[in-house]
Amino acid sequence: MKLGQISKSGRPARHTVSRRNLMALALASTIASTIGLPAIAQEVPVEKLVTIVAENGRSFTRTFNPFSPTSRWVAKRTIYEPLMIQNFATGELEPWLATDYAWSDDNLSLDVTLRDGVLWSDGEAFSADDVIFTFNLMRDNAGLIGPATGVFSDYLAGVEAVDDKTVRFTFTKPYSPGLYTLVDQFIVPEHAWSDVADPVSYADEEPVGTGPFTTIAAFGSQQYQVTQNPHYWQELNIEGVNVPAFNGNDHISASVLSGQIDWGGLVPDPDITFVPLDPEHFGYWWPRTSVVYLEPNTTLGALADVNVRKAMSMALDRQRMINTGVWGKSVPANATGLPLGPYQSWVDQSVVDNGTWLDLNIEASNALLDEAGYPLGSDGVRVDAEGKPLAFDIIVPNGWNDWVSASQIVSENLQEIGLKVTLRTPTSDSWTNSTFTGQFELSLASVKATATPFDFYKNNITTRSVAPVGTASAINQQRYGDPVADELIEAFAASTDEATQKEKLVELQALFSEAAPLIPLYEQPDWGLYNTRRISGFPNEANPYAPLTLQMNNTPLLVWPHLTYTAE
C-alpha cells in the first residue's frame, strides 16, 4: 500500500516515512529543496495548477476508465461525478448531479431528480438516459467496479426514466440504505460509451465527463495535468490539477516540506515537522471517520472463543499505540466498533459505558483466560484444552509504520498474559491476499466511512458477509456471522423511519460488543495537509465544509469550487 492510495478494502493509506528520517528532513531543508518534481512537457504553467499527492506510482498509464481498479486518481475525483456526495465532514448528503430524491410509500421505488443545465465536457447535454445507461452497463458487465456493483443481484430490479430529469429506481424489496449506494455511483455518457466493445478493458484515454477538470492537458509516465471542463456547471477559480509521481515516501515528504505540494501528503507529527516551517501557510486537519481494529480469524482454534478475544482486548495499551503510531492525535476506540465523530447520533452510550472489555486490565484479562480453561504452560505460554500453545502470527504490510508500531505493542502486551504473538510484515499484496482469503491468524484492519453504521455491521457480523476460507472477500475477513444480526440488518433496510433504524442499530451494537468479532483499538485519523502559499480555500478544522483528505472517493469534488489563487 502506497501513500495517497486507497486499499482494495478501502483502508486509509499508511505512511512509510520513519520519524527519524522526517526530523532529519525538517532540519535540513536544503536537502528537500534539491529534490524536484518530475518534468513533463507542460501545456499549462504548473503555478496555475493545484499540485497534489494523490498517486505514489512510479509510472503512470493513461487509463481514465472509472470502472477500472487501475484508473488514474482524477477519474473519480475530477472527471466523472456521482448523483450525490456523502459529506463526511458535515454529515450531509450533498446534491450533485441530482438535486433531490423521493421514496414511494411502499419503499419499493426511489425517484431521483437530476440537476438542470449540466453538460458533458464535449458539450452534449446530461440526461436521465445517461444514468440509466450507466446502471445497465454495470448490470451487463460483471467486471465493472463501482459503488453500485452487485445491486441488481441484491435489491435493484431496474432503472427507468420518468422524464428527462427524473430517474426511477425500482427495488425487489424495501432497502432504504440503497439510497446511499445508488446516488454514490459515478455516471458515464451514453453517447461516448455505447459503442465501447469491452468496457472492462477500455482505457478511456480521452474522457468525457461532467466534472470540473476533464481535459488531459499533458500526460507522461511521471506526471499528468488535467484542466478545466469548458462546460462545468459550477464556477471554478483555478485552472486544474497537476499530479506528479513520486520516487518513494522520502520524495513525498521532501516535496511537502519544501513547499512544492499544495494539497496532500503526510509527514509525521506535523506540529513539529511541518507547520513551524511556515505557520502562515502550512496546515493540516486529521478528523477521524474510521477505526483501527485488531482482527482475529474467528475460524481458528482459541481465536474462535470470545473469552480469548476479550482477554486479549483487556491486555492492550491503546493509549501507547496512539502516542507511538499517530503522535497522540487520536482517542481509544469504544465497544460499539464505531468512530464517534461521524456516528455520534447513532452510538448507544450504554454499550460504550458497559464495554469494559476495552479497558486495560491485566488482572481481569488473566482471570478470564484462567476461567475459560487456558492455563499457563511450563514455558509461560498458555495452552488450550488439547495442550496447544496460544501462539499466533500477526501480519501487517511492510512499511505501514503506524500499524507496524501498533502490532509491536500488541505483541508485547499479549506476552504479559501468556500469549505468544510474532509480528510478520509481508508485502502489501501478500497481506491483502492472506486477509481477503481468511488465511491468517491476527492482523489489523479498518473500514471505509459510510453514511450510516449500517454497512459496518452488515459487513462484519452478518452470516451473508462471511465468505469461505480461501475465497477472497473485501469484507468480514475475520469470518464472523450471527443470524440474529441478519434479521436486524433486514429490519433496518426495510424501514425508512430513522427511529426504527436506530432501534435496530442499538441491538446491533450490543451484539457486536457481546461477541467482539473485531477488537477496536483507536480511531484512525484521515490524513490531510495543505499549503496556501499559492492556493487557498482548503477545508480545515476552522472551516470544515468538506473532508480535507484525498483518500476518499468523490469528496475532493466538494473542494474544487472553493479553491482560489492566493492574493499576492
Coordinates of C-alpha atoms in Angstrom, one line a residue:
M1 CA 0.0 0.0 0.0
K2 CA 1.4 3.3 -1.0
L3 CA 0.9 6.8 0.3
G4 CA -2.1 8.6 -1.1
Q5 CA -3.9 5.5 -2.4
I6 CA -6.9 3.7 -1.2
S7 CA -6.5 0.0 -0.4
K8 CA -8.7 -2.6 -2.0
S9 CA -10.7 -2.8 1.2
G10 CA -11.0 1.0 1.4
R11 CA -8.5 1.3 4.1
P12 CA -6.8 4.6 4.5
A13 CA -3.2 4.9 3.2
R14 CA -0.4 4.3 5.5
H15 CA 2.7 6.4 6.0
T16 CA 6.0 4.8 5.5
V17 CA 8.4 7.5 6.5
S18 CA 10.4 7.0 9.6
R19 CA 10.2 9.7 12.3
R20 CA 14.0 9.9 12.3
N21 CA 14.1 10.5 8.6
L22 CA 11.5 13.2 8.7
M23 CA 13.1 15.0 11.5
A24 CA 16.3 15.0 9.5
L25 CA 14.5 16.4 6.5
A26 CA 12.8 19.1 8.6
L27 CA 16.1 20.2 10.0
A28 CA 17.8 20.1 6.6
S29 CA 15.6 22.0 4.3
T30 CA 18.4 22.4 1.9
I31 CA 18.2 18.7 1.2
A32 CA 14.5 19.0 0.4
S33 CA 15.0 21.9 -1.9
T34 CA 17.2 19.8 -4.1
I35 CA 14.6 17.1 -4.7
G36 CA 12.5 18.3 -7.5
L37 CA 9.3 17.0 -9.1
P38 CA 9.5 15.2 -12.4
A39 CA 9.3 17.4 -15.5
I40 CA 7.0 16.9 -18.4
A41 CA 6.1 18.9 -21.5
Q42 CA 3.6 21.2 -19.8
E43 CA 0.8 22.9 -21.7
V44 CA -0.3 24.8 -18.6
P45 CA 2.2 26.6 -16.3
V46 CA 2.4 24.5 -13.2
E47 CA 1.9 27.5 -11.0
K48 CA -1.7 27.7 -12.3
L49 CA -2.4 24.1 -11.2
V50 CA -3.0 22.5 -7.8
T51 CA -0.1 20.1 -7.3
I52 CA -1.3 17.2 -5.2
V53 CA 0.0 14.0 -3.7
A54 CA -2.6 11.5 -4.9
E55 CA -0.7 8.7 -6.6
N56 CA 2.5 7.2 -5.4
G57 CA 3.1 5.1 -8.5
R58 CA 6.4 5.5 -10.3
S59 CA 5.0 5.1 -13.8
F60 CA 1.5 6.2 -14.9
T61 CA -0.5 4.6 -17.6
R62 CA -3.1 6.6 -19.5
T63 CA -6.3 5.0 -18.0
F64 CA -9.2 7.1 -17.0
N65 CA -11.9 4.4 -17.1
P66 CA -13.6 5.0 -13.8
F67 CA -14.8 1.4 -13.6
S68 CA -11.2 0.1 -13.7
P69 CA -9.3 -0.7 -10.5
T70 CA -6.2 0.9 -12.1
S71 CA -7.8 4.1 -13.3
R72 CA -5.9 7.4 -12.6
W73 CA -6.9 9.2 -9.4
V74 CA -8.6 12.0 -11.2
A75 CA -11.2 9.7 -12.9
K76 CA -13.5 9.7 -9.9
R77 CA -12.3 13.0 -8.3
T78 CA -12.3 15.5 -11.2
I79 CA -13.7 13.8 -14.3
Y80 CA -16.7 11.7 -13.5
E81 CA -19.3 12.7 -10.9
P82 CA -22.0 10.9 -8.8
L83 CA -25.6 11.9 -8.3
M84 CA -25.0 12.9 -4.7
I85 CA -22.0 13.0 -2.4
Q86 CA -21.9 11.9 1.3
N87 CA -20.0 14.7 3.0
F88 CA -18.3 13.1 6.0
A89 CA -17.3 16.5 7.4
T90 CA -20.8 17.8 7.7
G91 CA -22.8 14.6 7.8
E92 CA -25.0 15.8 4.9
L93 CA -25.9 14.1 1.7
E94 CA -24.9 16.8 -0.8
P95 CA -26.9 17.3 -4.0
W96 CA -24.6 17.0 -7.1
L97 CA -25.8 15.7 -10.5
A98 CA -29.1 15.0 -8.7
T99 CA -30.8 17.7 -6.6
D100 CA -33.5 15.7 -4.8
Y101 CA -34.9 12.2 -4.2
A102 CA -38.2 10.8 -3.0
W103 CA -39.2 7.3 -1.9
S104 CA -42.6 5.7 -2.8
D105 CA -45.0 5.0 0.1
D106 CA -44.1 1.3 0.0
N107 CA -40.3 2.0 -0.2
L108 CA -40.1 -0.1 -3.4
S109 CA -39.1 2.7 -5.7
L110 CA -36.9 5.8 -5.5
D111 CA -37.3 8.8 -7.7
V112 CA -34.1 11.0 -8.2
T113 CA -34.4 14.4 -9.7
L114 CA -31.5 15.5 -12.0
R115 CA -29.9 18.9 -12.0
D116 CA -30.8 21.3 -14.8
G117 CA -28.1 22.7 -17.1
V118 CA -25.5 20.1 -16.8
L119 CA -23.4 19.4 -19.9
W120 CA -20.8 16.8 -20.7
S121 CA -17.3 18.2 -21.3
D122 CA -17.9 17.8 -25.1
G123 CA -21.0 20.0 -24.9
E124 CA -23.6 17.3 -25.1
A125 CA -26.5 17.5 -22.6
F126 CA -26.5 15.3 -19.5
S127 CA -29.8 13.5 -19.1
A128 CA -31.7 10.6 -17.4
D129 CA -30.7 8.4 -20.3
D130 CA -27.0 8.6 -19.2
V131 CA -28.0 7.5 -15.7
I132 CA -30.0 4.5 -17.0
F133 CA -27.2 3.6 -19.4
T134 CA -24.6 3.6 -16.6
F135 CA -26.6 1.3 -14.3
N136 CA -27.5 -1.1 -17.2
L137 CA -23.8 -1.1 -18.3
M138 CA -22.8 -2.3 -14.8
R139 CA -25.7 -4.9 -14.8
D140 CA -24.5 -6.3 -18.2
N141 CA -20.7 -6.3 -17.5
A142 CA -19.9 -8.0 -14.3
G143 CA -16.2 -6.8 -14.3
L144 CA -17.1 -3.2 -13.9
I145 CA -16.2 -1.8 -10.4
G146 CA -18.2 1.0 -8.8
P147 CA -20.4 1.8 -5.8
A148 CA -23.4 0.1 -7.5
T149 CA -21.6 -3.2 -8.2
G150 CA -23.9 -6.0 -7.2
V151 CA -27.0 -4.0 -6.6
F152 CA -29.0 -5.9 -9.3
S153 CA -28.4 -9.2 -7.6
D154 CA -29.1 -7.7 -4.2
Y155 CA -32.1 -5.5 -4.3
L156 CA -32.4 -3.4 -7.5
A157 CA -35.0 -4.6 -10.1
G158 CA -34.5 -1.9 -12.7
V159 CA -33.9 1.8 -13.7
E160 CA -36.1 3.9 -15.9
A161 CA -36.7 7.5 -16.9
V162 CA -39.9 9.1 -15.7
D163 CA -38.9 12.1 -17.8
D164 CA -35.7 13.8 -19.0
K165 CA -34.9 15.0 -15.4
T166 CA -36.3 12.2 -13.3
V167 CA -34.9 8.7 -12.9
R168 CA -36.8 5.9 -11.1
F169 CA -35.0 3.0 -9.3
T170 CA -37.3 0.0 -8.7
F171 CA -36.5 -2.4 -5.9
T172 CA -37.1 -6.1 -5.4
K173 CA -37.6 -5.5 -1.7
P174 CA -37.6 -2.5 0.6
Y175 CA -33.9 -1.5 1.1
S176 CA -33.5 2.1 2.3
P177 CA -29.7 2.0 2.6
G178 CA -29.7 1.5 -1.2
L179 CA -30.2 5.3 -1.5
Y180 CA -26.6 6.0 -0.5
T181 CA -25.2 3.3 -2.8
L182 CA -27.2 4.3 -5.8
V183 CA -26.6 8.1 -5.6
D184 CA -22.9 7.4 -5.0
Q185 CA -22.5 5.8 -8.4
F186 CA -20.5 7.9 -10.9
I187 CA -22.2 8.4 -14.3
V188 CA -20.7 8.0 -17.7
P189 CA -22.1 9.4 -21.0
E190 CA -24.1 7.1 -23.2
H191 CA -23.0 8.8 -26.4
A192 CA -19.4 8.2 -25.6
W193 CA -19.6 4.7 -24.1
S194 CA -22.4 3.0 -26.1
D195 CA -20.0 1.8 -28.8
V196 CA -17.3 0.7 -26.5
A197 CA -16.8 -3.0 -27.3
D198 CA -15.3 -4.0 -23.9
P199 CA -16.0 -1.5 -21.2
V200 CA -14.0 -3.6 -18.7
S201 CA -10.7 -3.3 -20.5
Y202 CA -11.4 0.1 -22.1
A203 CA -8.7 2.7 -21.3
D204 CA -10.8 5.8 -21.8
E205 CA -7.7 7.9 -22.8
E206 CA -9.8 10.9 -23.8
P207 CA -12.5 11.0 -21.2
V208 CA -15.8 12.9 -21.5
G209 CA -17.1 13.8 -18.0
T210 CA -19.3 16.3 -16.2
G211 CA -16.6 17.0 -13.6
P212 CA -14.6 20.2 -13.1
F213 CA -11.4 19.1 -14.7
T214 CA -11.7 16.8 -17.7
T215 CA -9.2 17.9 -20.2
I216 CA -6.0 15.9 -20.3
A217 CA -3.6 18.8 -20.9
A218 CA -0.4 16.8 -20.6
F219 CA 0.4 13.2 -19.8
G220 CA 3.6 11.5 -19.1
S221 CA 4.6 8.4 -17.2
Q222 CA 5.9 10.6 -14.3
Q223 CA 3.3 13.3 -14.3
Y224 CA 0.0 14.4 -15.7
Q225 CA -2.2 17.5 -15.8
V226 CA -5.9 17.8 -16.1
T227 CA -7.5 21.2 -16.8
Q228 CA -11.0 22.8 -16.8
N229 CA -14.1 21.3 -18.3
P230 CA -15.2 24.2 -20.5
H231 CA -18.9 23.4 -19.7
Y232 CA -18.7 22.8 -16.0
W233 CA -21.9 23.6 -14.2
Q234 CA -20.2 25.4 -11.3
E235 CA -17.8 28.4 -11.3
L236 CA -14.2 27.5 -10.9
N237 CA -11.3 29.8 -9.9
I238 CA -8.3 27.6 -10.6
E239 CA -7.1 26.1 -13.9
G240 CA -6.7 22.5 -13.0
V241 CA -4.7 19.8 -11.2
N242 CA -1.1 18.6 -11.5
V243 CA -0.4 15.0 -10.4
P244 CA 3.2 14.1 -10.2
A245 CA 4.7 10.6 -9.5
F246 CA 7.0 10.2 -6.5
N247 CA 10.1 8.1 -6.1
G248 CA 9.1 6.8 -2.7
N249 CA 7.8 8.4 0.5
D250 CA 11.0 10.3 1.3
H251 CA 10.5 12.1 -2.0
I252 CA 6.9 12.9 -1.0
S253 CA 7.9 14.2 2.4
A254 CA 10.8 16.3 0.9
S255 CA 8.4 17.8 -1.6
V256 CA 5.8 18.6 1.1
L257 CA 8.3 20.1 3.4
S258 CA 9.9 22.3 0.7
G259 CA 6.5 23.7 -0.2
Q260 CA 6.2 22.2 -3.7
I261 CA 2.9 20.4 -2.8
D262 CA -0.4 22.4 -2.5
W263 CA -2.6 19.5 -1.2
G264 CA -2.0 16.1 0.3
G265 CA 1.0 14.0 1.5
L266 CA 1.9 13.0 5.0
V267 CA 4.6 13.9 7.4
P268 CA 5.0 12.6 11.0
D269 CA 4.0 14.9 13.8
P270 CA 3.2 17.9 11.6
D271 CA 3.1 20.2 14.7
I272 CA 6.8 19.8 14.9
T273 CA 8.0 18.9 11.4
F274 CA 5.6 20.8 9.1
V275 CA 3.6 23.7 10.4
P276 CA 6.5 25.5 12.1
L277 CA 8.3 25.8 8.7
D278 CA 5.6 28.3 7.5
P279 CA 2.8 28.7 10.1
E280 CA 1.0 31.3 7.9
H281 CA 0.6 28.9 5.0
F282 CA 1.2 25.2 6.2
G283 CA -1.7 23.4 7.8
Y284 CA -3.2 20.0 8.4
W285 CA -6.5 18.5 9.5
W286 CA -6.9 15.0 10.7
P287 CA -10.5 14.3 11.7
R288 CA -11.4 10.7 12.4
T289 CA -14.0 8.7 10.4
S290 CA -12.8 5.2 10.9
V291 CA -11.4 2.8 13.5
V292 CA -8.3 0.6 13.6
Y293 CA -9.1 -2.9 14.8
L294 CA -7.2 -6.0 15.9
E295 CA -8.6 -8.6 13.6
P296 CA -8.7 -12.2 14.8
N297 CA -9.5 -15.0 12.4
T298 CA -12.5 -16.4 14.3
T299 CA -12.4 -19.7 12.4
L300 CA -9.2 -20.7 14.2
G301 CA -8.9 -22.6 17.5
A302 CA -8.8 -20.3 20.5
L303 CA -9.4 -17.2 18.4
A304 CA -13.0 -18.6 17.9
D305 CA -13.5 -18.2 21.7
V306 CA -14.9 -14.8 22.6
N307 CA -13.3 -15.1 26.1
V308 CA -9.9 -15.2 24.4
R309 CA -10.7 -12.2 22.2
K310 CA -11.9 -10.2 25.2
A311 CA -9.0 -11.2 27.3
M312 CA -6.7 -10.0 24.5
S313 CA -8.5 -6.7 24.4
M314 CA -8.1 -6.1 28.1
A315 CA -4.4 -6.6 27.8
L316 CA -3.9 -3.9 25.1
D317 CA -2.4 -0.5 25.9
R318 CA -4.3 1.6 23.4
Q319 CA -3.0 5.0 24.5
R320 CA 0.6 3.8 24.0
M321 CA -0.4 2.8 20.4
I322 CA -1.8 6.3 19.8
N323 CA 1.2 8.1 21.3
T324 CA 3.6 6.0 19.3
G325 CA 1.9 5.4 16.0
V326 CA -0.2 8.6 15.3
W327 CA 1.7 11.1 17.5
G328 CA -1.1 11.3 20.1
K329 CA -3.6 12.5 17.6
S330 CA -6.5 10.1 18.2
V331 CA -8.5 8.5 21.0
P332 CA -9.1 4.9 22.1
A333 CA -12.0 3.2 20.3
N334 CA -15.2 2.1 22.0
A335 CA -17.1 -1.2 22.3
T336 CA -19.6 -0.4 19.5
G337 CA -16.7 -0.5 17.0
L338 CA -17.9 2.9 15.6
P339 CA -15.9 6.1 15.4
L340 CA -17.7 8.8 17.5
G341 CA -17.2 11.7 15.1
P342 CA -19.5 10.8 12.2
Y343 CA -21.8 8.4 14.1
Q344 CA -22.3 10.2 17.5
S345 CA -26.1 10.3 17.0
W346 CA -26.2 6.5 16.3
V347 CA -24.0 5.3 19.2
D348 CA -25.7 3.8 22.2
Q349 CA -23.9 5.3 25.2
S350 CA -24.8 2.3 27.4
V351 CA -22.9 0.0 25.1
V352 CA -19.9 2.3 25.4
D353 CA -20.2 2.6 29.1
N354 CA -20.6 -1.2 29.6
G355 CA -17.8 -2.1 27.3
T356 CA -15.2 -2.8 30.0
W357 CA -13.6 -5.4 27.8
L358 CA -11.8 -2.4 26.1
D359 CA -10.3 -1.2 29.4
L360 CA -6.7 -2.0 30.1
N361 CA -6.9 -4.6 33.0
I362 CA -4.2 -7.2 33.1
E363 CA -5.6 -8.9 36.2
A364 CA -9.1 -9.3 34.7
S365 CA -7.6 -10.5 31.4
N366 CA -5.6 -13.2 33.2
A367 CA -8.6 -14.2 35.3
L368 CA -10.8 -14.6 32.2
L369 CA -8.3 -16.8 30.5
D370 CA -7.9 -18.9 33.6
E371 CA -11.7 -19.3 34.0
A372 CA -12.0 -20.2 30.3
G373 CA -9.6 -23.1 30.5
Y374 CA -6.3 -21.7 29.1
P375 CA -3.7 -22.4 31.8
L376 CA -0.1 -21.2 31.6
G377 CA 2.3 -23.9 30.3
S378 CA 5.7 -24.6 31.7
D379 CA 7.3 -22.1 29.3
G380 CA 5.0 -19.3 30.3
V381 CA 2.7 -19.6 27.3
R382 CA -0.9 -20.5 27.8
V383 CA -2.3 -23.7 26.3
D384 CA -5.8 -24.8 25.2
A385 CA -7.6 -28.0 26.4
E386 CA -5.6 -30.1 23.9
G387 CA -2.3 -28.6 25.2
K388 CA -1.7 -26.5 22.1
P389 CA 0.1 -23.2 22.9
L390 CA -1.8 -20.0 22.3
A391 CA 0.8 -18.7 19.8
F392 CA -0.2 -16.6 16.8
D393 CA 1.4 -14.6 14.0
I394 CA 0.1 -11.1 13.4
I395 CA 0.6 -9.8 9.9
V396 CA 0.6 -6.1 8.7
P397 CA 2.2 -4.8 5.5
N398 CA 5.8 -3.8 5.4
G399 CA 6.2 -0.1 5.6
W400 CA 2.8 0.7 7.2
N401 CA 4.7 2.2 10.1
D402 CA 1.8 3.1 12.3
W403 CA 0.3 -0.4 12.0
V404 CA 3.7 -2.0 12.5
S405 CA 4.2 0.1 15.6
A406 CA 0.7 -0.9 17.0
S407 CA 1.3 -4.5 16.2
Q408 CA 4.6 -4.5 18.1
I409 CA 2.7 -3.2 21.1
V410 CA 0.0 -5.8 20.6
S411 CA 2.8 -8.5 20.7
E412 CA 4.4 -7.1 23.8
N413 CA 1.1 -6.6 25.6
L414 CA -0.2 -10.1 24.9
Q415 CA 3.0 -11.6 26.1
E416 CA 2.1 -10.2 29.6
I417 CA -0.9 -12.5 29.7
G418 CA 0.9 -15.6 28.4
L419 CA 0.1 -15.4 24.7
K420 CA 2.9 -15.6 22.2
V421 CA 2.4 -13.3 19.2
T422 CA 5.0 -13.0 16.4
L423 CA 4.9 -9.9 14.1
R424 CA 5.3 -10.6 10.4
T425 CA 5.5 -7.8 7.8
P426 CA 4.8 -9.3 4.3
T427 CA 4.4 -7.1 1.2
S428 CA 1.1 -5.3 0.8
D429 CA -0.1 -7.6 -2.0
S430 CA 0.8 -10.7 0.1
W431 CA -1.0 -9.3 3.2
T432 CA -4.1 -8.4 1.1
N433 CA -4.2 -11.9 -0.3
S434 CA -3.9 -13.5 3.1
T435 CA -6.5 -11.4 4.8
F436 CA -9.0 -11.3 2.0
T437 CA -8.9 -15.2 1.8
G438 CA -9.1 -15.6 5.5
Q439 CA -5.6 -17.3 5.7
F440 CA -4.1 -15.5 8.6
E441 CA -4.3 -15.6 12.4
L442 CA -4.2 -12.0 13.6
S443 CA -4.0 -8.7 11.6
L444 CA -5.0 -5.1 11.8
A445 CA -8.0 -3.7 9.9
S446 CA -10.0 -0.6 9.3
V447 CA -13.1 0.0 7.2
K448 CA -14.1 2.9 5.0
A449 CA -16.6 5.6 6.2
T450 CA -20.2 5.2 5.1
A451 CA -23.3 7.3 5.5
T452 CA -24.6 5.3 8.4
P453 CA -23.3 2.5 10.6
F454 CA -25.5 0.1 8.6
D455 CA -22.7 -1.1 6.4
F456 CA -20.2 -1.6 9.2
Y457 CA -22.5 -4.2 10.9
K458 CA -23.8 -5.6 7.6
N459 CA -20.2 -6.3 6.5
N460 CA -18.8 -7.6 9.8
I461 CA -21.3 -9.6 11.8
T462 CA -23.9 -11.0 9.3
T463 CA -23.7 -14.5 8.0
R464 CA -24.2 -13.2 4.4
S465 CA -20.9 -11.4 4.7
V466 CA -18.9 -14.5 5.6
A467 CA -17.0 -16.0 2.6
P468 CA -15.5 -19.5 2.9
V469 CA -11.8 -19.5 3.9
G470 CA -9.9 -19.5 0.6
T471 CA -12.4 -17.3 -1.2
A472 CA -11.3 -13.7 -1.5
S473 CA -13.6 -11.1 0.2
A474 CA -13.0 -7.4 0.9
I475 CA -15.4 -7.6 3.9
N476 CA -15.6 -9.7 7.1
Q477 CA -12.1 -11.0 6.8
Q478 CA -12.5 -12.3 10.4
R479 CA -15.2 -14.6 9.1
Y480 CA -17.8 -14.0 11.9
G481 CA -21.5 -14.2 11.3
D482 CA -24.6 -14.1 13.6
P483 CA -28.1 -15.0 12.3
V484 CA -29.6 -12.5 14.7
A485 CA -27.6 -9.8 13.0
D486 CA -29.0 -10.9 9.7
E487 CA -32.6 -10.3 11.0
L488 CA -31.7 -6.9 12.4
I489 CA -30.0 -5.8 9.2
E490 CA -33.0 -6.8 7.2
A491 CA -35.3 -4.9 9.5
F492 CA -33.1 -1.8 9.3
A493 CA -33.0 -1.9 5.5
A494 CA -36.8 -2.4 5.2
S495 CA -37.5 0.8 7.1
T496 CA -37.1 4.5 6.2
D497 CA -38.0 5.6 9.7
E498 CA -34.9 6.8 11.5
A499 CA -36.3 5.9 14.9
T500 CA -36.9 2.3 13.8
Q501 CA -33.4 2.1 12.2
K502 CA -31.8 3.4 15.4
E503 CA -33.6 0.7 17.4
K504 CA -32.1 -1.9 15.2
L505 CA -28.6 -0.2 15.4
V506 CA -28.8 -0.3 19.2
E507 CA -29.3 -4.0 19.1
L508 CA -26.5 -4.5 16.6
Q509 CA -24.1 -2.5 18.7
A510 CA -25.0 -4.7 21.7
L511 CA -24.4 -7.8 19.6
F512 CA -21.0 -6.5 18.4
S513 CA -19.9 -5.7 22.0
E514 CA -21.1 -9.1 23.2
A515 CA -19.3 -11.1 20.5
A516 CA -16.2 -9.0 19.9
P517 CA -15.6 -10.2 16.4
L518 CA -13.2 -7.4 15.9
I519 CA -11.2 -5.8 18.8
P520 CA -11.4 -2.0 18.4
L521 CA -8.1 -0.2 19.1
Y522 CA -8.2 3.5 18.2
E523 CA -9.8 5.9 15.9
Q524 CA -7.9 6.3 12.6
P525 CA -7.0 9.9 11.5
D526 CA -7.9 10.9 8.0
W527 CA -4.6 12.3 6.8
G528 CA -4.8 15.8 5.1
L529 CA -2.2 18.5 4.6
Y530 CA -2.4 21.8 2.7
N531 CA -0.1 24.7 1.7
T532 CA -1.8 28.1 1.0
R533 CA 1.2 29.9 -0.5
R534 CA -0.3 29.7 -4.0
I535 CA -3.8 28.1 -3.5
S536 CA -6.3 29.0 -0.8
G537 CA -9.7 27.7 0.3
F538 CA -8.9 24.3 1.6
P539 CA -11.2 22.9 4.3
N540 CA -9.8 22.7 7.8
E541 CA -10.9 22.4 11.4
A542 CA -12.0 26.1 11.4
N543 CA -13.9 25.8 8.1
P544 CA -15.0 22.1 7.9
Y545 CA -17.1 22.3 4.8
A546 CA -15.7 19.0 3.3
P547 CA -13.1 16.4 4.2
L548 CA -9.5 17.5 3.5
T549 CA -8.2 14.0 2.9
L550 CA -7.6 13.0 -0.7
Q551 CA -8.1 9.3 0.1
M552 CA -11.9 9.3 -0.2
N553 CA -13.8 8.8 -3.5
N554 CA -15.9 11.8 -4.6
T555 CA -15.2 14.2 -1.7
P556 CA -12.5 16.2 -3.4
L557 CA -15.3 17.2 -5.8
L558 CA -16.7 19.2 -2.9
V559 CA -13.5 21.2 -2.5
W560 CA -12.5 22.2 -6.1
P561 CA -15.1 25.0 -6.4
H562 CA -13.8 26.5 -3.1
L563 CA -10.2 26.8 -4.2
T564 CA -8.7 30.1 -5.5
Y565 CA -5.3 31.6 -6.1
T566 CA -3.8 33.2 -3.0
A567 CA -3.6 37.0 -3.3
E568 CA -0.1 38.4 -3.5

